[in-house]
Coordinates of C-alpha atoms in Angstrom, one line a residue:
M217 CA 55.4 105.8 156.1
P218 CA 54.1 102.4 157.3
E219 CA 55.9 101.0 160.4
L220 CA 56.5 97.8 162.2
V221 CA 56.0 98.7 165.9
F222 CA 56.7 96.4 168.8
F223 CA 54.8 97.2 172.0
S224 CA 56.5 95.3 174.8
G225 CA 56.2 94.9 178.6
T226 CA 55.8 92.4 181.3
M227 CA 52.6 90.4 181.8
D228 CA 49.7 92.4 183.2
C229 CA 50.8 95.7 181.9
G230 CA 47.9 96.2 179.4
K231 CA 49.4 95.0 176.1
S232 CA 46.2 93.3 174.9
T233 CA 44.1 96.2 176.2
L234 CA 46.1 98.6 174.1
A235 CA 45.8 96.3 171.1
L236 CA 42.0 96.3 171.4
Q237 CA 42.0 100.1 171.9
I238 CA 44.0 100.6 168.6
E239 CA 41.5 98.3 166.9
H240 CA 38.5 100.2 168.3
N241 CA 39.9 103.6 167.4
R242 CA 40.8 102.7 163.8
S243 CA 37.7 100.7 163.1
A244 CA 35.5 103.6 164.4
R245 CA 37.0 105.6 161.5
G246 CA 36.1 103.1 158.9
L247 CA 39.4 101.3 158.7
Q248 CA 39.6 97.6 158.5
G249 CA 42.2 95.7 160.5
M250 CA 43.5 92.1 160.3
I251 CA 44.2 90.7 163.7
F252 CA 46.5 87.8 164.5
T253 CA 47.0 86.1 167.9
R254 CA 48.6 83.0 169.3
D255 CA 47.6 81.0 172.4
D256 CA 45.3 83.7 173.9
R257 CA 43.9 83.0 177.3
A258 CA 40.4 83.2 175.9
G259 CA 41.0 80.3 173.4
E260 CA 41.9 79.9 169.8
G261 CA 41.1 82.8 167.4
K262 CA 40.5 85.3 170.2
L263 CA 42.2 88.5 171.3
S264 CA 41.2 89.3 174.9
S265 CA 42.3 91.4 177.8
R266 CA 42.1 90.8 181.5
L267 CA 39.6 93.6 181.7
G268 CA 37.1 91.3 180.0
L269 CA 37.3 92.8 176.4
V270 CA 37.5 90.3 173.6
T271 CA 37.3 90.2 169.8
E272 CA 37.8 87.7 167.0
A273 CA 41.2 87.1 165.6
V274 CA 43.1 84.7 163.2
E275 CA 45.1 82.1 165.1
A276 CA 48.7 82.4 163.9
T277 CA 49.6 78.7 163.9
P278 CA 53.3 78.0 163.4
R279 CA 52.8 77.0 159.7
L280 CA 50.6 80.0 158.8
D281 CA 52.4 82.4 156.4
L282 CA 51.1 85.7 157.6
Y283 CA 52.2 87.6 154.5
A284 CA 50.6 85.1 152.2
Y285 CA 47.4 85.1 154.3
A286 CA 47.1 88.9 154.0
V287 CA 47.9 88.9 150.2
D288 CA 45.3 86.2 149.6
H289 CA 42.7 88.1 151.6
M290 CA 43.3 91.3 149.7
S291 CA 43.4 89.4 146.3
R292 CA 39.9 88.2 147.1
G293 CA 38.6 91.7 147.5
G294 CA 39.1 92.0 151.3
K295 CA 40.1 95.3 152.8
V296 CA 43.1 95.5 155.1
D297 CA 44.3 98.9 156.4
Y298 CA 46.6 97.7 159.2
V299 CA 47.6 94.6 161.1
I300 CA 47.6 93.8 164.8
V301 CA 49.4 90.9 166.3
D302 CA 49.0 89.9 170.0
E303 CA 51.1 87.4 171.9
A304 CA 53.8 88.1 169.3
Q305 CA 56.5 86.6 171.5
F306 CA 55.1 83.1 170.6
L307 CA 55.6 83.6 166.9
P308 CA 58.6 81.9 165.2
V309 CA 61.2 84.0 163.6
D310 CA 60.0 83.4 160.1
Q311 CA 56.6 84.8 160.9
I312 CA 58.2 88.0 162.3
D313 CA 60.0 88.3 159.0
Q314 CA 56.6 88.0 157.3
L315 CA 55.3 90.9 159.4
A316 CA 58.2 93.0 158.2
R317 CA 57.4 92.1 154.6
I318 CA 53.7 93.1 155.1
V319 CA 55.0 96.6 156.1
D320 CA 57.6 96.9 153.3
D321 CA 55.7 95.2 150.4
L322 CA 52.0 95.9 151.3
A323 CA 52.6 99.3 152.9
L324 CA 50.6 98.5 156.0
D325 CA 51.2 99.4 159.6
V326 CA 51.8 96.4 161.8
F327 CA 51.3 96.7 165.5
A328 CA 52.8 93.8 167.4
F329 CA 52.3 93.2 171.2
G330 CA 54.3 90.9 173.4
I331 CA 56.4 90.2 176.4
T332 CA 60.2 90.4 175.8
T333 CA 61.6 87.7 178.1
D334 CA 60.3 84.4 179.4
F335 CA 60.1 83.1 183.0
R336 CA 63.9 82.3 182.8
T337 CA 64.7 85.9 181.9
K338 CA 65.6 84.7 178.4
L339 CA 64.5 86.5 175.2
F340 CA 61.7 84.8 173.3
P341 CA 62.9 84.3 169.7
G342 CA 59.9 86.2 168.3
S343 CA 60.6 89.1 170.6
Q344 CA 64.3 89.1 169.8
R345 CA 63.5 89.2 166.1
L346 CA 61.0 92.1 166.6
I347 CA 63.6 94.1 168.4
E348 CA 66.0 93.5 165.5
L349 CA 63.5 94.4 162.8
A350 CA 61.0 96.9 164.3
D351 CA 61.0 100.5 163.2
R352 CA 60.0 101.3 166.8
V353 CA 60.0 99.5 170.1
E354 CA 57.7 101.0 172.6
T355 CA 57.8 100.0 176.3
L356 CA 54.3 100.3 177.7
Q357 CA 54.0 102.9 180.4
V358 CA 51.4 101.1 182.5
E359 CA 53.7 99.6 185.2
A360 CA 52.9 96.1 186.5
M361 CA 53.7 95.9 190.2
C362 CA 55.5 93.2 192.1
W363 CA 53.9 92.0 195.3
C364 CA 56.4 94.2 197.3
G365 CA 55.2 97.4 195.5
A366 CA 58.2 97.9 193.3
R367 CA 57.9 98.0 189.5
A368 CA 57.6 94.5 188.1
T369 CA 60.3 93.8 185.4
H370 CA 60.4 90.0 185.3
N371 CA 57.9 87.2 184.5
A372 CA 57.8 84.2 186.9
R373 CA 56.2 80.8 186.3
T374 CA 54.7 78.9 189.2
V375 CA 53.7 75.3 189.5
G376 CA 51.8 74.3 192.6
G377 CA 52.3 77.8 193.9
E378 CA 56.1 77.6 193.7
M379 CA 58.3 79.4 191.2
V380 CA 60.1 77.3 188.6
V381 CA 63.0 78.2 186.3
E382 CA 63.1 75.1 184.1
G383 CA 60.7 73.7 181.6
E384 CA 59.3 74.4 178.1
Q385 CA 59.5 78.0 177.1
V386 CA 55.9 78.2 176.1
V387 CA 53.3 76.9 178.6
V388 CA 50.0 78.7 178.5
G389 CA 48.8 79.9 181.9
D390 CA 47.6 83.2 183.4
V391 CA 48.3 85.6 186.2
G392 CA 46.5 84.6 189.3
G393 CA 45.8 81.0 188.2
A394 CA 44.9 78.3 190.6
A395 CA 47.8 77.1 192.7
E396 CA 47.7 73.5 191.5
I397 CA 48.2 74.4 187.9
V398 CA 50.7 76.5 185.9
G399 CA 50.4 80.1 186.7
Y400 CA 52.4 83.3 186.2
E401 CA 53.3 86.2 188.4
V402 CA 55.2 89.5 187.7
L403 CA 58.1 90.3 190.0
C404 CA 60.8 92.8 190.5
R405 CA 64.3 91.6 189.6
R406 CA 65.3 91.3 193.3
H407 CA 62.4 88.9 194.1
H408 CA 62.7 87.0 190.9
R409 CA 66.4 86.3 191.7
K410 CA 65.3 85.1 195.2
R411 CA 62.4 83.2 193.7
M412 CA 60.2 85.0 196.2
T413 CA 56.6 85.0 194.9
S414 CA 53.7 86.5 196.8
A415 CA 52.8 83.1 198.1
A416 CA 56.4 82.5 199.3
A417 CA 56.4 85.9 200.9
R418 CA 53.2 85.1 202.8
A419 CA 54.6 81.8 204.0
A420 CA 57.8 83.5 205.2
A421 CA 55.7 86.1 207.1
L422 CA 53.9 83.3 209.0
S423 CA 57.2 81.4 209.8
P424 CA 58.6 81.9 213.3
D425 CA 62.1 81.9 211.7
V426 CA 62.0 84.6 209.1
L427 CA 65.7 85.5 209.5
P428 CA 68.7 83.1 209.0
V429 CA 69.7 81.4 212.2
T430 CA 73.4 80.7 212.8
P431 CA 74.2 77.9 215.2
G432 CA 76.2 78.9 218.2

């Protein structure tokens, strides 16, 4: 039976790499996939991983009806055996519903990849809807690591090297970006609560007063 599968995890845990691997394995067997993405780090209409792999994709703009796009492609004689969606957290709720319809009405497997929560630890609407509708939710087993060595469970946004917890939910950046621009870092819950990024930890280590000082 065809399925809607949501592969989730923090940033830097290999979601896009797995998406590309699924595409490679299936296309090597003569199957034809339709790939959607949104706001990929490599630019519009690209699916890329941090390992340097990249392939062409359809940019899922907010007004694009994914179900209608697939039906139109197939009506014109195009072959579609499965659908891959990367950066699925950025999709609006109606597009997630369209993915479910692709599974149910077109009998195609849909593999969606995305992070679950934003830099404020709030669910992305697209991810929430996927959790509600997916036949399976798979947490990726490749563990991203916090700077302290613990398993990273939260995504942090930095501006000018400092962690922020306010702002627009979607601002495109990348892990390890230049300090003066928007960047992202994965942290364990403890250090996300303390807003202790790797840069902040280095600064604290250089400070002569690394412990609280009580007067008197």
